[in-house]
Amino acid sequence: MSDHAQSKKLRVGVLRGGPSGEYEISLKTGKNIIDALQGRSDYEIQDIFVDRNGVWHVGGVSRPAERVLPYVDVIVNALHGAYGEDGRVQQLLESHNVPYTGSRPLGSALGMNKPLAKKFFKMRGLLTPEHTVIKKDNYSPEILRKIMTDYPHLRLVKPASSGSSLGVSVVNNHAEFEEAMERAFEHSDSVMVEEYLRGREATCGVVEGSSGQEVYALHPIEIRVLSCDPLPDAENSVENNRNRIWSYESKYRDDLHELICPGNFTVDETRLIQQSAVNAHKALGLRHYSRSDFILNRLGVYILEVNTLPGLTPMSLFPRALSVAGFSLGEFLDHIITLAVEKN
């Protein structure tokens, strides 16, 4: 009988790092997961580090994935962004018949492809801002001038496939537009230029199979910008504009925003945000959990995008909502690990 059979511990591999712009956040998410699971007598935790080149490491030694996966019973996927959140690592895990947390390959790929996800949102009856897509090989200053002339309301520039709001900017003129496009192309070969909607910003997480519901919506979090003053360390106008939105920078700077959970929404607004988050989760065929971002204004609740693997760092939004709902991070992780193992 093997040592594993004798111990009857579930061998849980925590996959973190990865070759994306969200490498540092993934490391923090993974560490927080490991800390939350440490001390469990029924788990044997294995820290699996993926470096920026995509090489897997266990115990400080590089090992190919096929030599790591036979020695785990389930993977908690803490990889954010490209490779870990776009369906590729999910395909790898499925090819080795290893259960894992989070969405399957197709749902993951849809969640990372913002323009395609919008089509599925619309099919589900969800409101979403108007947009157009510019591919890197078709990009030219003339295209930008045409957009600014014909579609002046399209002022939000973002990579078509990226997470953590990397490379997202609000633009006001042609020079800012060019600069924002260059930044966005650093993260994706396609850029989405989207309608810039003013309103109250909200985010709402969902968890499958919790509280007796097929998909349970957590309390929406309200995100308030505290100041639109220029950033003290900003080098240009585009960077200064990013503190007006829930950007990568603002997510990790407490001086730029206020997070209110539960948000100060009416009962009807709360219900609509929660239902929209559940609908978005189902529209993309996601699994286990997700978090959707919204703008509320007088015209309704607009979905911006879905995060198929929300950050689970101490500063992240999803754990805050879990706490308000009465769930610890450890309880949540235990729940999704159980879902992964039992329903693989």
PDB file of C-alpha atoms in Angstrom, residues 30-273:
ATOM      1  CA  GLY A  30      -1.401  31.144  -4.484  1.00  0.00           C
ATOM      2  CA  LYS A  31       0.320  32.032  -1.227  1.00  0.00           C
ATOM      3  CA  ASN A  32      -2.977  33.105   0.326  1.00  0.00           C
ATOM      4  CA  ILE A  33      -4.539  29.815  -0.755  1.00  0.00           C
ATOM      5  CA  ILE A  34      -1.671  27.798   0.693  1.00  0.00           C
ATOM      6  CA  ASP A  35      -1.854  29.743   3.966  1.00  0.00           C
ATOM      7  CA  ALA A  36      -5.615  29.143   4.177  1.00  0.00           C
ATOM      8  CA  LEU A  37      -5.227  25.389   3.617  1.00  0.00           C
ATOM      9  CA  GLN A  38      -2.180  24.809   5.809  1.00  0.00           C
ATOM     10  CA  GLY A  39      -2.840  22.852   8.948  1.00  0.00           C
ATOM     11  CA  ARG A  40      -5.650  20.791   7.468  1.00  0.00           C
ATOM     12  CA  SER A  41      -5.154  17.202   8.615  1.00  0.00           C
ATOM     13  CA  ASP A  42      -6.939  15.814   5.551  1.00  0.00           C
ATOM     14  CA  TYR A  43      -4.905  17.741   2.956  1.00  0.00           C
ATOM     15  CA  GLU A  44      -1.334  17.356   1.778  1.00  0.00           C
ATOM     16  CA  ILE A  45      -0.432  20.674   0.138  1.00  0.00           C
ATOM     17  CA  GLN A  46       1.997  20.845  -2.765  1.00  0.00           C
ATOM     18  CA  ASP A  47       3.201  24.276  -3.907  1.00  0.00           C
ATOM     19  CA  ILE A  48       3.591  24.115  -7.698  1.00  0.00           C
ATOM     20  CA  PHE A  49       5.363  27.172  -9.077  1.00  0.00           C
ATOM     21  CA  VAL A  50       5.270  28.062 -12.791  1.00  0.00           C
ATOM     22  CA  ASP A  51       7.935  30.568 -13.793  1.00  0.00           C
ATOM     23  CA  ARG A  52       7.614  33.391 -16.328  1.00  0.00           C
ATOM     24  CA  ASN A  53       8.796  31.040 -19.073  1.00  0.00           C
ATOM     25  CA  GLY A  54       6.102  28.492 -18.294  1.00  0.00           C
ATOM     26  CA  VAL A  55       8.445  25.996 -16.612  1.00  0.00           C
ATOM     27  CA  TRP A  56       6.929  24.052 -13.700  1.00  0.00           C
ATOM     28  CA  HIS A  57       8.793  23.746 -10.387  1.00  0.00           C
ATOM     29  CA  VAL A  58       8.197  21.686  -7.240  1.00  0.00           C
ATOM     30  CA  GLY A  59      10.403  22.034  -4.183  1.00  0.00           C
ATOM     31  CA  GLY A  60      12.685  24.422  -6.063  1.00  0.00           C
ATOM     32  CA  VAL A  61      13.364  21.872  -8.816  1.00  0.00           C
ATOM     33  CA  SER A  62      12.093  22.269 -12.376  1.00  0.00           C
ATOM     34  CA  ARG A  63       9.945  19.354 -13.497  1.00  0.00           C
ATOM     35  CA  PRO A  64       7.795  18.798 -16.585  1.00  0.00           C
ATOM     36  CA  ALA A  65       4.081  18.818 -15.859  1.00  0.00           C
ATOM     37  CA  GLU A  66       3.758  15.120 -16.716  1.00  0.00           C
ATOM     38  CA  ARG A  67       6.103  14.315 -13.831  1.00  0.00           C
ATOM     39  CA  VAL A  68       4.154  16.485 -11.381  1.00  0.00           C
ATOM     40  CA  LEU A  69       0.511  15.742 -12.083  1.00  0.00           C
ATOM     41  CA  PRO A  70       0.537  11.980 -11.284  1.00  0.00           C
ATOM     42  CA  TYR A  71       1.394  12.898  -7.677  1.00  0.00           C
ATOM     43  CA  VAL A  72      -1.567  15.186  -6.980  1.00  0.00           C
ATOM     44  CA  ASP A  73      -5.250  14.334  -6.577  1.00  0.00           C
ATOM     45  CA  VAL A  74      -6.585  17.787  -7.397  1.00  0.00           C
ATOM     46  CA  ILE A  75      -5.231  21.154  -8.566  1.00  0.00           C
ATOM     47  CA  VAL A  76      -6.291  24.489  -7.133  1.00  0.00           C
ATOM     48  CA  ASN A  77      -5.667  26.779 -10.079  1.00  0.00           C
ATOM     49  CA  ALA A  78      -4.279  30.126  -8.899  1.00  0.00           C
ATOM     50  CA  LEU A  79      -2.848  31.127 -12.276  1.00  0.00           C
ATOM     51  CA  HIS A  80      -4.187  34.441 -13.592  1.00  0.00           C
ATOM     52  CA  GLY A  81      -4.062  35.698 -17.158  1.00  0.00           C
ATOM     53  CA  ALA A  82      -2.546  34.015 -20.200  1.00  0.00           C
ATOM     54  CA  TYR A  83      -1.924  30.253 -19.952  1.00  0.00           C
ATOM     55  CA  GLY A  84      -3.644  29.835 -16.587  1.00  0.00           C
ATOM     56  CA  GLU A  85      -6.958  31.507 -17.330  1.00  0.00           C
ATOM     57  CA  ASP A  86      -7.399  31.170 -21.093  1.00  0.00           C
ATOM     58  CA  GLY A  87      -8.045  27.430 -21.309  1.00  0.00           C
ATOM     59  CA  ARG A  88      -4.527  26.182 -22.003  1.00  0.00           C
ATOM     60  CA  VAL A  89      -3.603  24.886 -18.564  1.00  0.00           C
ATOM     61  CA  GLN A  90      -7.148  23.524 -18.245  1.00  0.00           C
ATOM     62  CA  GLN A  91      -6.615  21.448 -21.401  1.00  0.00           C
ATOM     63  CA  LEU A  92      -3.305  20.200 -20.000  1.00  0.00           C
ATOM     64  CA  LEU A  93      -4.911  19.141 -16.717  1.00  0.00           C
ATOM     65  CA  GLU A  94      -7.765  17.382 -18.494  1.00  0.00           C
ATOM     66  CA  SER A  95      -5.332  15.531 -20.746  1.00  0.00           C
ATOM     67  CA  HIS A  96      -3.826  14.059 -17.549  1.00  0.00           C
ATOM     68  CA  ASN A  97      -7.251  13.388 -15.987  1.00  0.00           C
ATOM     69  CA  VAL A  98      -6.471  15.625 -13.006  1.00  0.00           C
ATOM     70  CA  PRO A  99      -9.441  17.360 -11.338  1.00  0.00           C
ATOM     71  CA  TYR A 100      -9.010  21.112 -10.952  1.00  0.00           C
ATOM     72  CA  THR A 101     -10.862  24.127  -9.605  1.00  0.00           C
ATOM     73  CA  GLY A 102     -12.352  26.772 -11.851  1.00  0.00           C
ATOM     74  CA  SER A 103     -13.851  26.768 -15.305  1.00  0.00           C
ATOM     75  CA  ARG A 104     -13.197  24.257 -18.066  1.00  0.00           C
ATOM     76  CA  PRO A 105     -11.198  25.113 -21.237  1.00  0.00           C
ATOM     77  CA  LEU A 106     -14.044  26.573 -23.319  1.00  0.00           C
ATOM     78  CA  GLY A 107     -15.511  28.739 -20.551  1.00  0.00           C
ATOM     79  CA  SER A 108     -12.042  29.937 -19.608  1.00  0.00           C
ATOM     80  CA  ALA A 109     -11.238  30.897 -23.219  1.00  0.00           C
ATOM     81  CA  LEU A 110     -14.551  32.738 -23.576  1.00  0.00           C
ATOM     82  CA  GLY A 111     -13.994  34.653 -20.352  1.00  0.00           C
ATOM     83  CA  MET A 112     -10.590  35.877 -21.557  1.00  0.00           C
ATOM     84  CA  ASN A 113     -11.900  36.910 -24.983  1.00  0.00           C
ATOM     85  CA  LYS A 114     -13.805  40.079 -24.062  1.00  0.00           C
ATOM     86  CA  PRO A 115     -15.395  40.797 -27.473  1.00  0.00           C
ATOM     87  CA  LEU A 116     -16.611  37.210 -27.864  1.00  0.00           C
ATOM     88  CA  ALA A 117     -17.898  37.133 -24.283  1.00  0.00           C
ATOM     89  CA  LYS A 118     -19.998  40.217 -25.081  1.00  0.00           C
ATOM     90  CA  LYS A 119     -21.831  38.275 -27.795  1.00  0.00           C
ATOM     91  CA  PHE A 120     -22.783  35.603 -25.268  1.00  0.00           C
ATOM     92  CA  PHE A 121     -23.878  38.263 -22.766  1.00  0.00           C
ATOM     93  CA  LYS A 122     -26.179  39.831 -25.355  1.00  0.00           C
ATOM     94  CA  MET A 123     -27.644  36.430 -26.227  1.00  0.00           C
ATOM     95  CA  ARG A 124     -28.528  36.092 -22.545  1.00  0.00           C
ATOM     96  CA  GLY A 125     -30.241  39.491 -22.556  1.00  0.00           C
ATOM     97  CA  LEU A 126     -27.535  41.332 -20.616  1.00  0.00           C
ATOM     98  CA  LEU A 127     -26.684  44.965 -21.331  1.00  0.00           C
ATOM     99  CA  THR A 128     -23.059  45.603 -22.268  1.00  0.00           C
ATOM    100  CA  PRO A 129     -21.262  48.731 -23.570  1.00  0.00           C
ATOM    101  CA  GLU A 130     -20.882  49.261 -27.308  1.00  0.00           C
ATOM    102  CA  HIS A 131     -17.439  48.449 -28.682  1.00  0.00           C
ATOM    103  CA  THR A 132     -15.222  47.861 -31.692  1.00  0.00           C
ATOM    104  CA  VAL A 133     -12.079  45.721 -32.070  1.00  0.00           C
ATOM    105  CA  ILE A 134      -8.783  46.756 -33.654  1.00  0.00           C
ATOM    106  CA  LYS A 135      -6.278  44.057 -34.582  1.00  0.00           C
ATOM    107  CA  LYS A 136      -2.582  44.796 -34.372  1.00  0.00           C
ATOM    108  CA  ASP A 137      -1.892  43.910 -38.017  1.00  0.00           C
ATOM    109  CA  ASN A 138      -4.654  46.286 -39.203  1.00  0.00           C
ATOM    110  CA  TYR A 139      -3.841  49.132 -36.854  1.00  0.00           C
ATOM    111  CA  SER A 140      -3.220  52.624 -38.243  1.00  0.00           C
ATOM    112  CA  PRO A 141      -3.576  56.258 -37.075  1.00  0.00           C
ATOM    113  CA  GLU A 142      -6.321  56.686 -39.691  1.00  0.00           C
ATOM    114  CA  ILE A 143      -8.456  54.069 -37.919  1.00  0.00           C
ATOM    115  CA  LEU A 144      -8.118  55.978 -34.660  1.00  0.00           C
ATOM    116  CA  ARG A 145      -9.124  59.253 -36.296  1.00  0.00           C
ATOM    117  CA  LYS A 146     -12.192  57.591 -37.811  1.00  0.00           C
ATOM    118  CA  ILE A 147     -13.243  56.130 -34.459  1.00  0.00           C
ATOM    119  CA  MET A 148     -12.823  59.472 -32.690  1.00  0.00           C
ATOM    120  CA  THR A 149     -14.811  61.234 -35.420  1.00  0.00           C
ATOM    121  CA  ASP A 150     -17.608  58.682 -36.000  1.00  0.00           C
ATOM    122  CA  TYR A 151     -17.812  57.136 -32.541  1.00  0.00           C
ATOM    123  CA  PRO A 152     -16.715  59.760 -29.998  1.00  0.00           C
ATOM    124  CA  HIS A 153     -18.354  57.811 -27.149  1.00  0.00           C
ATOM    125  CA  LEU A 154     -15.842  54.949 -27.587  1.00  0.00           C
ATOM    126  CA  ARG A 155     -13.143  56.190 -25.222  1.00  0.00           C
ATOM    127  CA  LEU A 156     -12.177  53.174 -23.106  1.00  0.00           C
ATOM    128  CA  VAL A 157      -9.207  51.243 -24.501  1.00  0.00           C
ATOM    129  CA  LYS A 158      -8.459  47.739 -23.232  1.00  0.00           C
ATOM    130  CA  PRO A 159      -6.667  44.575 -24.405  1.00  0.00           C
ATOM    131  CA  ALA A 160      -9.164  42.130 -25.916  1.00  0.00           C
ATOM    132  CA  SER A 161      -7.706  39.271 -23.893  1.00  0.00           C
ATOM    133  CA  SER A 162      -6.155  40.160 -20.568  1.00  0.00           C
ATOM    134  CA  GLY A 163      -7.080  40.291 -16.916  1.00  0.00           C
ATOM    135  CA  SER A 164      -6.603  42.477 -13.812  1.00  0.00           C
ATOM    136  CA  SER A 165      -7.419  45.528 -15.971  1.00  0.00           C
ATOM    137  CA  LEU A 166      -3.895  45.485 -17.391  1.00  0.00           C
ATOM    138  CA  GLY A 167      -3.395  47.996 -20.196  1.00  0.00           C
ATOM    139  CA  VAL A 168      -6.788  49.683 -19.683  1.00  0.00           C
ATOM    140  CA  SER A 169      -7.041  53.445 -20.290  1.00  0.00           C
ATOM    141  CA  VAL A 170      -9.584  56.218 -20.781  1.00  0.00           C
ATOM    142  CA  VAL A 171      -8.663  58.592 -23.611  1.00  0.00           C
ATOM    143  CA  ASN A 172      -9.676  62.176 -24.428  1.00  0.00           C
ATOM    144  CA  ASN A 173      -7.746  63.035 -27.584  1.00  0.00           C
ATOM    145  CA  HIS A 174      -5.814  61.514 -30.476  1.00  0.00           C
ATOM    146  CA  ALA A 175      -2.414  61.611 -28.738  1.00  0.00           C
ATOM    147  CA  GLU A 176      -3.810  59.799 -25.697  1.00  0.00           C
ATOM    148  CA  PHE A 177      -5.546  57.315 -27.996  1.00  0.00           C
ATOM    149  CA  GLU A 178      -2.278  56.412 -29.741  1.00  0.00           C
ATOM    150  CA  GLU A 179      -0.478  56.045 -26.432  1.00  0.00           C
ATOM    151  CA  ALA A 180      -3.257  53.892 -24.972  1.00  0.00           C
ATOM    152  CA  MET A 181      -3.269  51.622 -28.026  1.00  0.00           C
ATOM    153  CA  GLU A 182       0.462  51.037 -27.710  1.00  0.00           C
ATOM    154  CA  ARG A 183       0.050  50.093 -24.055  1.00  0.00           C
ATOM    155  CA  ALA A 184      -2.874  47.785 -24.773  1.00  0.00           C
ATOM    156  CA  PHE A 185      -1.033  46.019 -27.611  1.00  0.00           C
ATOM    157  CA  GLU A 186       1.672  45.092 -25.084  1.00  0.00           C
ATOM    158  CA  HIS A 187      -0.868  42.696 -23.548  1.00  0.00           C
ATOM    159  CA  SER A 188      -2.865  41.471 -26.552  1.00  0.00           C
ATOM    160  CA  ASP A 189      -2.757  41.346 -30.363  1.00  0.00           C
ATOM    161  CA  SER A 190      -6.308  42.709 -30.443  1.00  0.00           C
ATOM    162  CA  VAL A 191      -7.581  45.803 -28.653  1.00  0.00           C
ATOM    163  CA  MET A 192     -11.171  46.595 -27.757  1.00  0.00           C
ATOM    164  CA  VAL A 193     -12.259  50.232 -27.863  1.00  0.00           C
ATOM    165  CA  GLU A 194     -15.362  50.460 -25.716  1.00  0.00           C
ATOM    166  CA  GLU A 195     -18.053  52.956 -24.829  1.00  0.00           C
ATOM    167  CA  TYR A 196     -17.052  54.823 -21.694  1.00  0.00           C
ATOM    168  CA  LEU A 197     -20.078  54.707 -19.411  1.00  0.00           C
ATOM    169  CA  ARG A 198     -20.345  56.910 -16.364  1.00  0.00           C
ATOM    170  CA  GLY A 199     -22.131  55.496 -13.363  1.00  0.00           C
ATOM    171  CA  ARG A 200     -21.672  53.549 -10.166  1.00  0.00           C
ATOM    172  CA  GLU A 201     -19.233  50.665 -10.394  1.00  0.00           C
ATOM    173  CA  ALA A 202     -20.022  47.283  -8.883  1.00  0.00           C
ATOM    174  CA  THR A 203     -18.622  43.786  -8.841  1.00  0.00           C
ATOM    175  CA  CYS A 204     -20.387  40.583  -7.815  1.00  0.00           C
ATOM    176  CA  GLY A 205     -19.040  37.094  -7.206  1.00  0.00           C
ATOM    177  CA  VAL A 206     -20.939  33.826  -7.546  1.00  0.00           C
ATOM    178  CA  VAL A 207     -20.293  30.352  -6.137  1.00  0.00           C
ATOM    179  CA  GLU A 208     -21.840  27.150  -7.410  1.00  0.00           C
ATOM    180  CA  GLY A 209     -23.601  24.738  -5.065  1.00  0.00           C
ATOM    181  CA  SER A 210     -23.588  27.037  -2.048  1.00  0.00           C
ATOM    182  CA  SER A 211     -26.455  27.852   0.357  1.00  0.00           C
ATOM    183  CA  GLY A 212     -28.711  25.368  -1.394  1.00  0.00           C
ATOM    184  CA  GLN A 213     -28.564  27.179  -4.743  1.00  0.00           C
ATOM    185  CA  GLU A 214     -27.251  26.019  -8.091  1.00  0.00           C
ATOM    186  CA  VAL A 215     -25.349  29.312  -8.428  1.00  0.00           C
ATOM    187  CA  TYR A 216     -25.259  31.496  -5.318  1.00  0.00           C
ATOM    188  CA  ALA A 217     -24.590  35.231  -5.713  1.00  0.00           C
ATOM    189  CA  LEU A 218     -22.526  36.986  -3.063  1.00  0.00           C
ATOM    190  CA  HIS A 219     -23.222  40.547  -1.923  1.00  0.00           C
ATOM    191  CA  PRO A 220     -22.289  43.083  -4.625  1.00  0.00           C
ATOM    192  CA  ILE A 221     -19.332  45.318  -3.797  1.00  0.00           C
ATOM    193  CA  GLU A 222     -19.534  49.009  -4.643  1.00  0.00           C
ATOM    194  CA  ILE A 223     -16.319  50.580  -5.947  1.00  0.00           C
ATOM    195  CA  ARG A 224     -15.963  54.329  -5.454  1.00  0.00           C
ATOM    196  CA  VAL A 225     -13.174  56.465  -6.857  1.00  0.00           C
ATOM    197  CA  LEU A 226     -11.906  58.688  -4.058  1.00  0.00           C
ATOM    198  CA  SER A 227     -10.083  61.206  -6.194  1.00  0.00           C
ATOM    199  CA  CYS A 228      -9.453  62.089  -9.806  1.00  0.00           C
ATOM    200  CA  ASP A 229      -6.372  64.119  -8.938  1.00  0.00           C
ATOM    201  CA  PRO A 230      -3.257  63.275 -10.971  1.00  0.00           C
ATOM    202  CA  LEU A 231      -1.223  60.369  -9.696  1.00  0.00           C
ATOM    203  CA  PRO A 232       1.928  61.724  -8.025  1.00  0.00           C
ATOM    204  CA  ASP A 233       4.185  59.288  -9.857  1.00  0.00           C
ATOM    205  CA  ALA A 234       2.391  59.414 -13.227  1.00  0.00           C
ATOM    206  CA  GLU A 235       4.538  60.033 -16.277  1.00  0.00           C
ATOM    207  CA  ASN A 236       1.802  60.937 -18.775  1.00  0.00           C
ATOM    208  CA  SER A 237      -1.833  61.897 -19.246  1.00  0.00           C
ATOM    209  CA  VAL A 238      -3.007  58.363 -20.069  1.00  0.00           C
ATOM    210  CA  GLU A 239      -1.587  57.110 -16.788  1.00  0.00           C
ATOM    211  CA  ASN A 240      -3.352  59.946 -14.969  1.00  0.00           C
ATOM    212  CA  ASN A 241      -6.634  58.995 -16.658  1.00  0.00           C
ATOM    213  CA  ARG A 242      -6.448  55.437 -15.338  1.00  0.00           C
ATOM    214  CA  ASN A 243      -7.247  56.509 -11.779  1.00  0.00           C
ATOM    215  CA  ARG A 244     -10.767  57.336 -13.020  1.00  0.00           C
ATOM    216  CA  ILE A 245     -11.495  53.644 -13.631  1.00  0.00           C
ATOM    217  CA  TRP A 246     -11.024  50.384 -11.742  1.00  0.00           C
ATOM    218  CA  SER A 247      -7.577  49.851 -13.289  1.00  0.00           C
ATOM    219  CA  TYR A 248      -4.718  47.523 -12.399  1.00  0.00           C
ATOM    220  CA  GLU A 249      -3.038  50.353 -10.497  1.00  0.00           C
ATOM    221  CA  SER A 250      -6.126  51.326  -8.500  1.00  0.00           C
ATOM    222  CA  LYS A 251      -6.791  47.721  -7.478  1.00  0.00           C
ATOM    223  CA  TYR A 252      -3.594  47.768  -5.453  1.00  0.00           C
ATOM    224  CA  ARG A 253      -3.612  51.371  -4.224  1.00  0.00           C
ATOM    225  CA  ASP A 254      -5.923  52.018  -1.283  1.00  0.00           C
ATOM    226  CA  ASP A 255      -5.629  55.788  -1.722  1.00  0.00           C
ATOM    227  CA  LEU A 256      -7.514  55.768  -5.034  1.00  0.00           C
ATOM    228  CA  HIS A 257     -10.702  53.915  -4.191  1.00  0.00           C
ATOM    229  CA  GLU A 258     -13.181  52.899  -1.533  1.00  0.00           C
ATOM    230  CA  LEU A 259     -14.698  49.411  -1.434  1.00  0.00           C
ATOM    231  CA  ILE A 260     -18.125  49.070   0.157  1.00  0.00           C
ATOM    232  CA  CYS A 261     -19.490  45.600   0.840  1.00  0.00           C
ATOM    233  CA  PRO A 262     -22.397  45.211   0.795  1.00  0.00           C
ATOM    234  CA  GLY A 263     -22.647  48.116  -1.622  1.00  0.00           C
ATOM    235  CA  ASN A 264     -25.109  50.930  -1.057  1.00  0.00           C
ATOM    236  CA  PHE A 265     -27.552  49.645  -3.641  1.00  0.00           C
ATOM    237  CA  THR A 266     -31.319  49.453  -3.401  1.00  0.00           C
ATOM    238  CA  VAL A 267     -32.954  46.065  -2.971  1.00  0.00           C
ATOM    239  CA  ASP A 268     -33.918  46.060  -6.655  1.00  0.00           C
ATOM    240  CA  GLU A 269     -30.435  47.120  -7.774  1.00  0.00           C
ATOM    241  CA  THR A 270     -28.830  44.425  -5.620  1.00  0.00           C
ATOM    242  CA  ARG A 271     -31.152  41.774  -7.006  1.00  0.00           C
ATOM    243  CA  LEU A 272     -30.462  42.853 -10.591  1.00  0.00           C
ATOM    244  CA  ILE A 273     -26.682  42.887 -10.101  1.00  0.00           C
TER     245      ILE A 273
END
